[in-house]
Amino acid sequence: MGLLDVLDAKLGDGLESLLCAHHARRLRKLGWGSVFDPADGWWTPRRPVRTGNRVEVLVDGHEVLPAIAEAISSARKSVHLAGWCASPDFRLTREPGSPTLRELLASAASRVPVRVLLWAGPPVPMFEPTRKRVLASQREFTRDSAVRCEIDARERTLHCHHEKIVVVDDEVAFVGGMDLTAVEGDRHDTAEHPPREPLGWHDIGTRLRGPIVADVAEHFRQRWQEIAGEQLPPVTPPAPAGSSSAQLVRTIPERTYDFCSRGEFSLLDSYLRALRSAQRLVYIENQFLWSPEVTEVLLAKLRKPPHPDFRVVLVLPRKPSNGADTTRGQLGRLLDADDGNHRLVAATLSSHDGVTSSSVYVHAKLAIVDDRWLSVGSANLNEHSLFNDTEVNLVTDDPAVARDTRLRLWSEHLQRPLSAVSGPAHEVVDRLWRPTLTSPGKHRLTALPGVSRRAGRLQGPLRGLLVDG
């Protein structure tokens, strides 16, 4: 290792220590310091655990978007939608003559209350969606319809309202990473991911029934009442609809809402608890991997594996919308910790049809631990999502849901039948994942490019210290 590499690593370690210490001081002042303390169990004690739920994991746009459209079309009592961005002209299906989102919501609003809550956009048009775009969307959603659309500008500086939730009739809810817009990328894609321009899109959502829906509905209700000034009736939990236990976890920065003036960081607590508990497998799909709090847990696991079969599998975008060097710097640290023991696999997705190829953008926000814990939602693994944006994730400890989801995703990415990926996870990683990433040929899974031991180590901590208050 050269002098520049040594200096880079030392400075990066120092800045990351400062960032972690800053986060710890901030959360301890807010009464959330226990997040950083070792704890038993992966349920965060700050949020209720609901039993009797049906949790369905929806993979890619061809599953997520039509399910949302169907639920809105069949609404009998109400439709509530909150998102980072939603476009009136977005079509949730590619069927000929399918309605736009505006038309879908306007039709529902002719018979039930429809409420839409959108982030206002950055105060300065530095990135999408601009405030001009959001105001235009608000006008279009409400034009000649009974749809109510409110704009939420209560964000921390340089941060946003990033959650993506839909609640219909307070009986079915959708929580995930899918935005109902084509801004920054076309969300329509299938598990086959055919080559397309500008790129494919891999995303994940959940459809929920049962008592957990009340927590999603209550979250929307709390935000709506403060922003719109309209009091909504208390949410009545739906009857049991399945056998899964579930928990809704959130990031809400302090001093954003009166209903949560000291903030909520149960999403970070949930992630850290689950990752600390990992014994054999950590599987992550995410748009970003910046958070030093998360990577510190993974580093410790790789340096001192809890079991000989322990593996970490990461699926990340080839070129994230920002922070590529930050993610690669963290991957460099993880490679160092793995130290040639082949417990870590870092991959990205691409698409080929024998003639053309294109990238598949990994926008999913999913984690699975030991096939016993699963988290899906809107939160990226960076300081924005874990400390400063509003975010919502759904967590379940149903092993059937966790394992089924992992097998479906591994089948999709490895382009193998379910039977071929259903063996012990460490054997599948060693027998299929690693050879696929290192063998020539046009595979959907490819090794993440540009992973080095020092690339951009400084950018993540610097960004965190500059934008985090």
Short mmCIF file of C-alpha atoms in Angstrom, two decimals, residues 24 46 75 91 94 167 170 186 218 405 420 443:
data_model
loop_
_atom_site.label_atom_id
_atom_site.label_comp_id
_atom_site.label_asym_id
_atom_site.label_seq_id
_atom_site.Cartn_x
_atom_site.Cartn_y
_atom_site.Cartn_z
CA ALA A 24 -24.33 9.27 18.53
CA ARG A 46 -40.00 1.73 20.13
CA ALA A 75 -61.34 1.69 -3.44
CA ARG A 91 -49.31 5.14 -16.23
CA ARG A 94 -48.61 -0.52 -20.14
CA VAL A 167 -53.16 3.04 1.73
CA ASP A 170 -57.35 1.48 5.59
CA ASP A 186 -38.75 4.49 -16.06
CA GLU A 218 -51.67 6.19 11.06
CA THR A 405 -38.20 -13.58 -1.34
CA ALA A 420 -31.08 -24.48 -8.53
CA HIS A 443 -24.61 -12.73 -17.39
#
